Amino acid sequence: MLRSATHFSKNVRPCLPTDDHISTAIDGGSLQDLIERSSGRTISIYQALRLLSCVALLCLSVATSIFDSHTLDGIADPEWWVRLTQCEIYAYTSALALASVLIPRRRALFSGHLSLVLVLVWVVYVYRNLVPLGTTNLSPADANEGVLLWIKMAILTEAAVLLPLFMPPGKPEYLNEEQAASWYSQRVFSWLNGTVAKAHQVDHMPLEDLPALGHADSTSILIEGCLKACLHLDPLQAKNTHVVWGFLQIHRSQFLLGALALAVSSTFGLSWPFATQGLLSYLEEGHNDSNIQPWVWVLLLFVGPTLATICSEWHQWTMNRVSIRNEAIITQLLFQHALRIRVKSDTPGESEGDSKDATNGSTYEARGSEPKTDFFVGRLNNLVTSDLANITEGNKQLLILLVEAPVQMGVAIAFMYSVLGWSAIVGLATLVALLPIPAYLSGWIQAFQKKMMDKTDARVQLINEVLNVVRMIKLFGWEQRVAAQIEERRQAELVLLSKSRWLEILNNLFNYSIPLVTMAVTFGFYTAVMGQELTASKLFSSNAAFILIQTEMHTIFFVIPILTQARVSLDRINDFLHQTELLDEFSQDNESSDSTASYLHPPTESAIIGIKGTSFTWANDAPIRTPLSAATPSTGRSDRRFVLTIDGELFFKRGRTNLTIGPTGSGKTSLLMALLGEMHARFDGPASFVSLPREGGVAYAAQESWVLSDTIKNNILFGAPYDETRYAKVIKQCALERDLSLFDAGDQTEVGERGITLSGGQKARITLARAVYSSADILLLDDVLAALDVHTGRWIVDQCFKGDLIRERTVILVSHNVALIRPIADFVVALGSDGHIASQGSLDKTLREDGELLSELASEEELLKNTSEELNKPELEGKNASKNGKLVVAEEIKEGQVGWETLRLFFMNTSKTPRLYWAVYMIMMAVTHSFFNSQSYYLGIWAAQYENHSPSEISVAYYLSIYGLLVLLTIIAYGTAWLFYIIGSKHASRIIHSKLVSSILGTTLRWLDKTPTSRVVARCTADIQAVDTSLPRYVLAVIETIIFMTLRIVAVALVAPIFIVPAIVVGAAGALLGRIYMKAQICVKREMSNTRAPVIGHFSSAISGIVSIRAYGAQEQFKNESYLRVDRYSRAAFTYNGLNRWVTVRVDAMGVLLSVLLAAYLVYGPHISASNAGFAMTMAVGFSATILQWVRLVNYLQISGMHHRPSYVLERVQQYLTIEQEEKPTTDGVPPAYWPASGDLRVEKLSARYSEDGPRVLHEISFEVRSGERIGIVGRTGSGKSSLTLSLLRCILTEGTVYYDRIATNTINLDALRSNITIIPQTPELLSGTLRKNLDPFDQHDDATLNDALRSAGLFSLQESEDSARLTLDSEITGGGGNLSVGQRQILALARAIVRRSKLLILDEATSAIDYETDAIIQNSLREELGRDVTVLTVAHRLQSIMDADRIMVLDAGRIVEYDAPRKLLERQNGYFRSLVDGSGDKAALCAQAGYDLVSS
């Protein structure tokens, strides 16, 4: 993961050429040298051709002047001067062409000037000689030159137009495909032809085969350039300047270019109405009455729309380039800024480690007067996904609102006024008067959508919580209850979705009818009031212009909400960059005397590690808790703020092991965070300081181990150079040799997201190994021994902490296990529950001052025996990664197109009778568009009346009433079709979501381990949202477009039957082109989606481990890795957007060509009336324009992913409907109502494995437990303890039989089994919300029961000394328990288990992070509070927790090696359990606890 940023692919960061090697003068070298200096053979050929063309033009001009000299009157004749000027110009251009060949260094200057001169000459020739050919009364000005004129025109066109268009810009080896392409190729995107052809030949085209990323588009160049060129984007430099001004500054040239292209496109957009008027006027007036040749209008029909398309697509490409660059810039700005933020200041957060050492520990909760904020990681993910998508979309639409809409509406209004006079103004006034109706309805729809989004947010929030604790849900058998909760919220969401769609129908009907009403008013006023003739040329041309105006008005209403949303997202990003609280070292707020940066280091001795006279909080504005405030009763969350106070001096010993101890929640981790600068320092005076020298490096191991989703080896190296000898030592000293022997891939095994392939002890040792392997002088280790058994912990102490790799390094270690650490502790800091230092100094001094600690160590410690022998046994529990080390399955990339089975998921769930449903729906759509086409035909009939009748003879009211009736029938049919759409889409959305939730909740734990939570969340949130909204709309659009195109062809065929042939040809060509395009686009889109996911994954992983990253000083390494990942995404994104432009230009050109062929046929073919011709052209234009829309819709329906377009999203959902499932409930599996009546447990030959092809982790174990017994389960790390607990719940694959209360568990439904067994896993999981919700999520118990459970779990005894920061049932818990220490989370998880009152209770390392005193209280409470018929199985590394058990089970390598009462096991001198006790630091106390007389033995 931590590869250097300099390892860019050669296709990602191509080098740029320099001019140093290019000669500035001709030195007489060979022709080959000249060609090389002229930038390559291809360009030399183009230059030579242009030189020859210029010379040829010079010769022809001279020859023409000589031949015609006898006809001229000398210098007095103006024509003589014209010929002389031609010769001079061509001589000048020849000199320029020669200079561009001979002087390569100035080639760009000479070539550009030459092109300008030639184009100006070409324009003059076109005006003098080609324009007259388009008229019936003019002739070419230079016609007397005869054939030489047209030869010169051909050569001039080649030199002035063709060669500059097709000439490449420079050496292609220094440029990517786009940069090496010619001007023409860039404008029509021909540089992508190779990509399209390659994609057509393979099943899937990988990222490496896509066009390379341009040098200027690489992330590192963008970030470096932006921060240098624009200080507005640097949050440390521009505190009060909005980032939007920075983006406008760095992209100003792109915005100007895009605006120019869009203005040209909007102007040429009027060419169709203008040419239509000319053609129909020609047909009305007769062939002999027009001054303009009809082919001019036909040519304009092709050239105008084609140029409009090219300019429009160039604008789109320019804006897409800006958008992709912005995505890279914003992602990196957020990432780099996140590395400076104090995580806890914004939220209780999800940092790693016990930096969340809560309640009395390092808790900082949101300020009481402010609303709760989202998780830090969640907020960042939202900024780089949803907000970034909003900004990207807004960027694409900005110039459409500012340039396209005003320009196109302006020219269209001017045209309409020239055709219809004042009636056009009346029509526009009618349109403006009616537009507030859909605007009002749109506001109403947005209000409903906002309410719906609130419901969606509620459902998504619940799903996020569920997926974060899905293991707990499955272990507790809560799947059906949770699914019911989700379904309830889903139903509320769908009700509002249906209401918003009803309003959407009403709005669509108004949007549809308003332009029809407006046209009726316009034409009625023109005929009835103004008394004018409504000829076909006026009707159809003004109708086309009016549609342009109406389209732009709707575009404005469409774009404004998008831009508003983009502005909101920009504000959110700006607020994050400028208003989040930074670490003290980055903070510029030095106004407060207690935050002066100069206090951060000691004034003299820089080698000091320590703190003097400083208090620490988790935010700048958190109040210091005084004795007076502490005595005030707690009033809520705002009072629960922790302050770590160092009143005097605290100096750690350099080169020694320093131990930090204290009760749960005393702030031990906060002390480490204070040293690292993670907390806000409040200094008592000028002599105060915080010092942690970083010159020699700092390494940090968090209590909640943070690992990268990478291999074990890369997690240990963490970007450091590989030293084989040192690496081997680290593996051995951290007791990882036996762990690695389990995995087929050894240290190349991927640990998965959050280290899911590893046990808690393995993650802790890998985190420790990372710190030990590093070259850092200072190691901060946060309770790394808590998750380890006694033998492993002792090995770590003896081999690692006493080893050569730690020697002479400063270690600051947090631990509860004082007995184990005692031999190496040179300096001890004891913290009190109030956040102050209770004592400091040697361990002996601390013991004298702490009676409770002394009593724990009163027993005589003995030397450990057989530690190394016990650690060298070969077999170990694990989760069986595959031989190549891969555990996390790659994001699915299916090859080819999305199949019918995927679409069938939607189509077949729209109704109980889907075939009838779709038949009726398509019939209603066909009726709708038949009525719609008849409106245009009827308008043609109305216009035809003026060809044979005077205006006074035509009844305007009659024709308007028939037209109104057709409009009404169309609205009724359209509304009926939409009714079917609403009912069917809602039905499909509900069923698909229900199936998805059921499938995920019903899957196996193994599948959940292999699948990152982020992917599951994406399916249940963004993908389902697409199924609710975009998917039905795209399906509707595809069906409607096909019906629309079919009926348009039929309509044109009624007027010009021959049109069917070119229509079929062009339609087939468009379909073929679309198929070729989709083959490439599917590959690119999926690569785009799958390169985006690692960007987000790396982002989330880095932020989760932000404390570790900052401690190691690894920010640059993570920035560089982020650059690489963003570049991979940008490479795919550029190709994706380029392919969209590629197909648009080509399909639009084919559609325009079809319309041109029809126009030529109507002019030069059999005589057709102007009205019928106008109707046919209108239908043909509609068909031609829809070809591209149809290709795109089918494409969008078959591919998608990143931006949640339809069918790929549906494919992603379907993939999760076919995942592996646990056994489903059956009627035969329902146990008797009385079951279980006791906690009796009998296991017969139980074997287990984590996957079907994995090794056994339990080997035919058998045992019995009588009801009410308390059984302790011990064994080394990986011996099978956790596997046994999962096997009892049938969470992994098992063989053998387990009898619970005399009924075999494999005959009972899983939900019944798990709801009657309670397990507390090693890693406790909590929900966001109140403490009451965590104990009783389904509101089944009263407060008295819940408080009793908290008392039994030991919470009240822990809080006896605290008055203010107490946890109560109304206390707020953040997601995952982020504002609690690990020990407090375990206490709450234990209380939740007690509430369930199961007959069988399993504790899997449930008190590993709790201090010994609290642990003893908990164990005593369990003995006294639980019923006598409750069986308790306790898995523990701490022998104190299970020494008073009725029996103890000792596991080793998945087998039971000992199982008896503790006293009897201790009597076995060479027994396994006896060796564990002998190896502990408090052997005597343990023996006494078990009732074993150590002296007599």
PDB file of C-alpha atoms in Angstrom, residues 296-394:
ATOM      1  CA  VAL A 296     -27.972  25.410 -49.822  1.00  0.00           C
ATOM      2  CA  TRP A 297     -30.757  24.652 -47.324  1.00  0.00           C
ATOM      3  CA  VAL A 298     -30.016  20.951 -47.521  1.00  0.00           C
ATOM      4  CA  LEU A 299     -26.328  21.617 -46.903  1.00  0.00           C
ATOM      5  CA  LEU A 300     -27.195  23.910 -43.986  1.00  0.00           C
ATOM      6  CA  LEU A 301     -29.334  21.120 -42.512  1.00  0.00           C
ATOM      7  CA  PHE A 302     -26.172  19.004 -42.303  1.00  0.00           C
ATOM      8  CA  VAL A 303     -23.415  21.523 -41.555  1.00  0.00           C
ATOM      9  CA  GLY A 304     -25.262  23.530 -38.885  1.00  0.00           C
ATOM     10  CA  PRO A 305     -26.370  20.688 -36.567  1.00  0.00           C
ATOM     11  CA  THR A 306     -23.074  18.852 -37.088  1.00  0.00           C
ATOM     12  CA  LEU A 307     -21.002  21.866 -36.038  1.00  0.00           C
ATOM     13  CA  ALA A 308     -23.400  22.429 -33.143  1.00  0.00           C
ATOM     14  CA  THR A 309     -22.827  18.854 -31.988  1.00  0.00           C
ATOM     15  CA  ILE A 310     -19.039  19.097 -32.276  1.00  0.00           C
ATOM     16  CA  CYS A 311     -18.935  22.357 -30.313  1.00  0.00           C
ATOM     17  CA  SER A 312     -21.375  21.082 -27.703  1.00  0.00           C
ATOM     18  CA  GLU A 313     -19.384  17.892 -27.194  1.00  0.00           C
ATOM     19  CA  TRP A 314     -16.146  19.857 -26.953  1.00  0.00           C
ATOM     20  CA  HIS A 315     -17.757  21.933 -24.215  1.00  0.00           C
ATOM     21  CA  GLN A 316     -18.799  18.708 -22.475  1.00  0.00           C
ATOM     22  CA  TRP A 317     -15.280  17.297 -22.765  1.00  0.00           C
ATOM     23  CA  THR A 318     -13.744  20.487 -21.405  1.00  0.00           C
ATOM     24  CA  MET A 319     -16.118  20.532 -18.448  1.00  0.00           C
ATOM     25  CA  ASN A 320     -15.547  16.824 -17.839  1.00  0.00           C
ATOM     26  CA  ARG A 321     -11.830  17.478 -17.726  1.00  0.00           C
ATOM     27  CA  VAL A 322     -12.431  20.185 -15.143  1.00  0.00           C
ATOM     28  CA  SER A 323     -14.699  17.843 -13.178  1.00  0.00           C
ATOM     29  CA  ILE A 324     -12.192  14.977 -13.107  1.00  0.00           C
ATOM     30  CA  ARG A 325      -9.418  17.324 -12.099  1.00  0.00           C
ATOM     31  CA  ASN A 326     -11.643  18.759  -9.392  1.00  0.00           C
ATOM     32  CA  GLU A 327     -12.394  15.273  -8.106  1.00  0.00           C
ATOM     33  CA  ALA A 328      -8.676  14.610  -7.773  1.00  0.00           C
ATOM     34  CA  ILE A 329      -7.963  18.014  -6.202  1.00  0.00           C
ATOM     35  CA  ILE A 330     -10.854  17.920  -3.723  1.00  0.00           C
ATOM     36  CA  THR A 331     -10.143  14.341  -2.701  1.00  0.00           C
ATOM     37  CA  GLN A 332      -6.540  15.202  -1.937  1.00  0.00           C
ATOM     38  CA  LEU A 333      -7.387  18.487  -0.235  1.00  0.00           C
ATOM     39  CA  LEU A 334      -9.800  16.684   2.073  1.00  0.00           C
ATOM     40  CA  PHE A 335      -7.349  13.849   2.672  1.00  0.00           C
ATOM     41  CA  GLN A 336      -4.432  16.136   3.455  1.00  0.00           C
ATOM     42  CA  HIS A 337      -6.573  18.350   5.662  1.00  0.00           C
ATOM     43  CA  ALA A 338      -7.927  15.309   7.507  1.00  0.00           C
ATOM     44  CA  LEU A 339      -4.366  14.463   8.444  1.00  0.00           C
ATOM     45  CA  ARG A 340      -4.203  17.762  10.355  1.00  0.00           C
ATOM     46  CA  ILE A 341      -7.519  17.494  12.191  1.00  0.00           C
ATOM     47  CA  ARG A 342      -8.056  16.619  15.812  1.00  0.00           C
ATOM     48  CA  VAL A 343     -10.518  13.802  15.322  1.00  0.00           C
ATOM     49  CA  LYS A 344     -12.283  14.126  18.648  1.00  0.00           C
ATOM     50  CA  SER A 345     -12.979  17.821  18.210  1.00  0.00           C
ATOM     51  CA  ASP A 346     -15.558  17.180  15.530  1.00  0.00           C
ATOM     52  CA  THR A 347     -17.137  14.046  16.900  1.00  0.00           C
ATOM     53  CA  PRO A 348     -16.592  11.353  19.424  1.00  0.00           C
ATOM     54  CA  GLY A 349     -15.341   9.750  16.328  1.00  0.00           C
ATOM     55  CA  GLU A 350     -13.926   6.553  15.135  1.00  0.00           C
ATOM     56  CA  SER A 351     -10.261   6.849  15.660  1.00  0.00           C
ATOM     57  CA  GLU A 352      -8.347   3.738  16.394  1.00  0.00           C
ATOM     58  CA  GLY A 353      -6.946   2.795  19.657  1.00  0.00           C
ATOM     59  CA  ASP A 354      -8.163   3.655  23.072  1.00  0.00           C
ATOM     60  CA  SER A 355      -7.864   7.254  22.220  1.00  0.00           C
ATOM     61  CA  LYS A 356     -11.497   6.861  23.046  1.00  0.00           C
ATOM     62  CA  ASP A 357     -10.661   6.017  26.636  1.00  0.00           C
ATOM     63  CA  ALA A 358     -13.958   7.223  27.827  1.00  0.00           C
ATOM     64  CA  THR A 359     -16.238   8.375  30.550  1.00  0.00           C
ATOM     65  CA  ASN A 360     -13.538   9.106  33.083  1.00  0.00           C
ATOM     66  CA  GLY A 361     -11.091   8.632  30.309  1.00  0.00           C
ATOM     67  CA  SER A 362     -10.522  10.568  27.211  1.00  0.00           C
ATOM     68  CA  THR A 363     -14.085  11.381  26.342  1.00  0.00           C
ATOM     69  CA  TYR A 364     -15.049  14.550  24.641  1.00  0.00           C
ATOM     70  CA  GLU A 365     -18.651  14.689  23.587  1.00  0.00           C
ATOM     71  CA  ALA A 366     -20.267  17.230  21.324  1.00  0.00           C
ATOM     72  CA  ARG A 367     -21.063  20.521  22.917  1.00  0.00           C
ATOM     73  CA  GLY A 368     -24.339  20.386  24.673  1.00  0.00           C
ATOM     74  CA  SER A 369     -25.837  23.351  22.871  1.00  0.00           C
ATOM     75  CA  GLU A 370     -25.101  21.902  19.465  1.00  0.00           C
ATOM     76  CA  PRO A 371     -26.758  19.014  17.638  1.00  0.00           C
ATOM     77  CA  LYS A 372     -25.013  15.702  17.345  1.00  0.00           C
ATOM     78  CA  THR A 373     -22.597  15.393  14.441  1.00  0.00           C
ATOM     79  CA  ASP A 374     -21.914  12.441  12.198  1.00  0.00           C
ATOM     80  CA  PHE A 375     -18.940  10.210  12.647  1.00  0.00           C
ATOM     81  CA  PHE A 376     -15.692  11.734  11.479  1.00  0.00           C
ATOM     82  CA  VAL A 377     -15.039   8.929   8.995  1.00  0.00           C
ATOM     83  CA  GLY A 378     -18.641   8.937   7.810  1.00  0.00           C
ATOM     84  CA  ARG A 379     -18.588  12.680   7.256  1.00  0.00           C
ATOM     85  CA  LEU A 380     -15.410  12.503   5.226  1.00  0.00           C
ATOM     86  CA  ASN A 381     -16.749   9.629   3.148  1.00  0.00           C
ATOM     87  CA  ASN A 382     -19.878  11.648   2.468  1.00  0.00           C
ATOM     88  CA  LEU A 383     -17.802  14.626   1.355  1.00  0.00           C
ATOM     89  CA  VAL A 384     -15.726  12.579  -1.115  1.00  0.00           C
ATOM     90  CA  THR A 385     -18.735  10.687  -2.489  1.00  0.00           C
ATOM     91  CA  SER A 386     -22.096  12.453  -2.393  1.00  0.00           C
ATOM     92  CA  ASP A 387     -20.844  16.036  -2.137  1.00  0.00           C
ATOM     93  CA  LEU A 388     -18.142  15.500  -4.715  1.00  0.00           C
ATOM     94  CA  ALA A 389     -20.706  13.983  -7.092  1.00  0.00           C
ATOM     95  CA  ASN A 390     -22.952  17.039  -6.590  1.00  0.00           C
ATOM     96  CA  ILE A 391     -20.075  19.387  -7.381  1.00  0.00           C
ATOM     97  CA  THR A 392     -19.128  17.372 -10.457  1.00  0.00           C
ATOM     98  CA  GLU A 393     -22.678  17.510 -11.787  1.00  0.00           C
ATOM     99  CA  GLY A 394     -23.008  21.197 -11.002  1.00  0.00           C
TER     100      GLY A 394
END
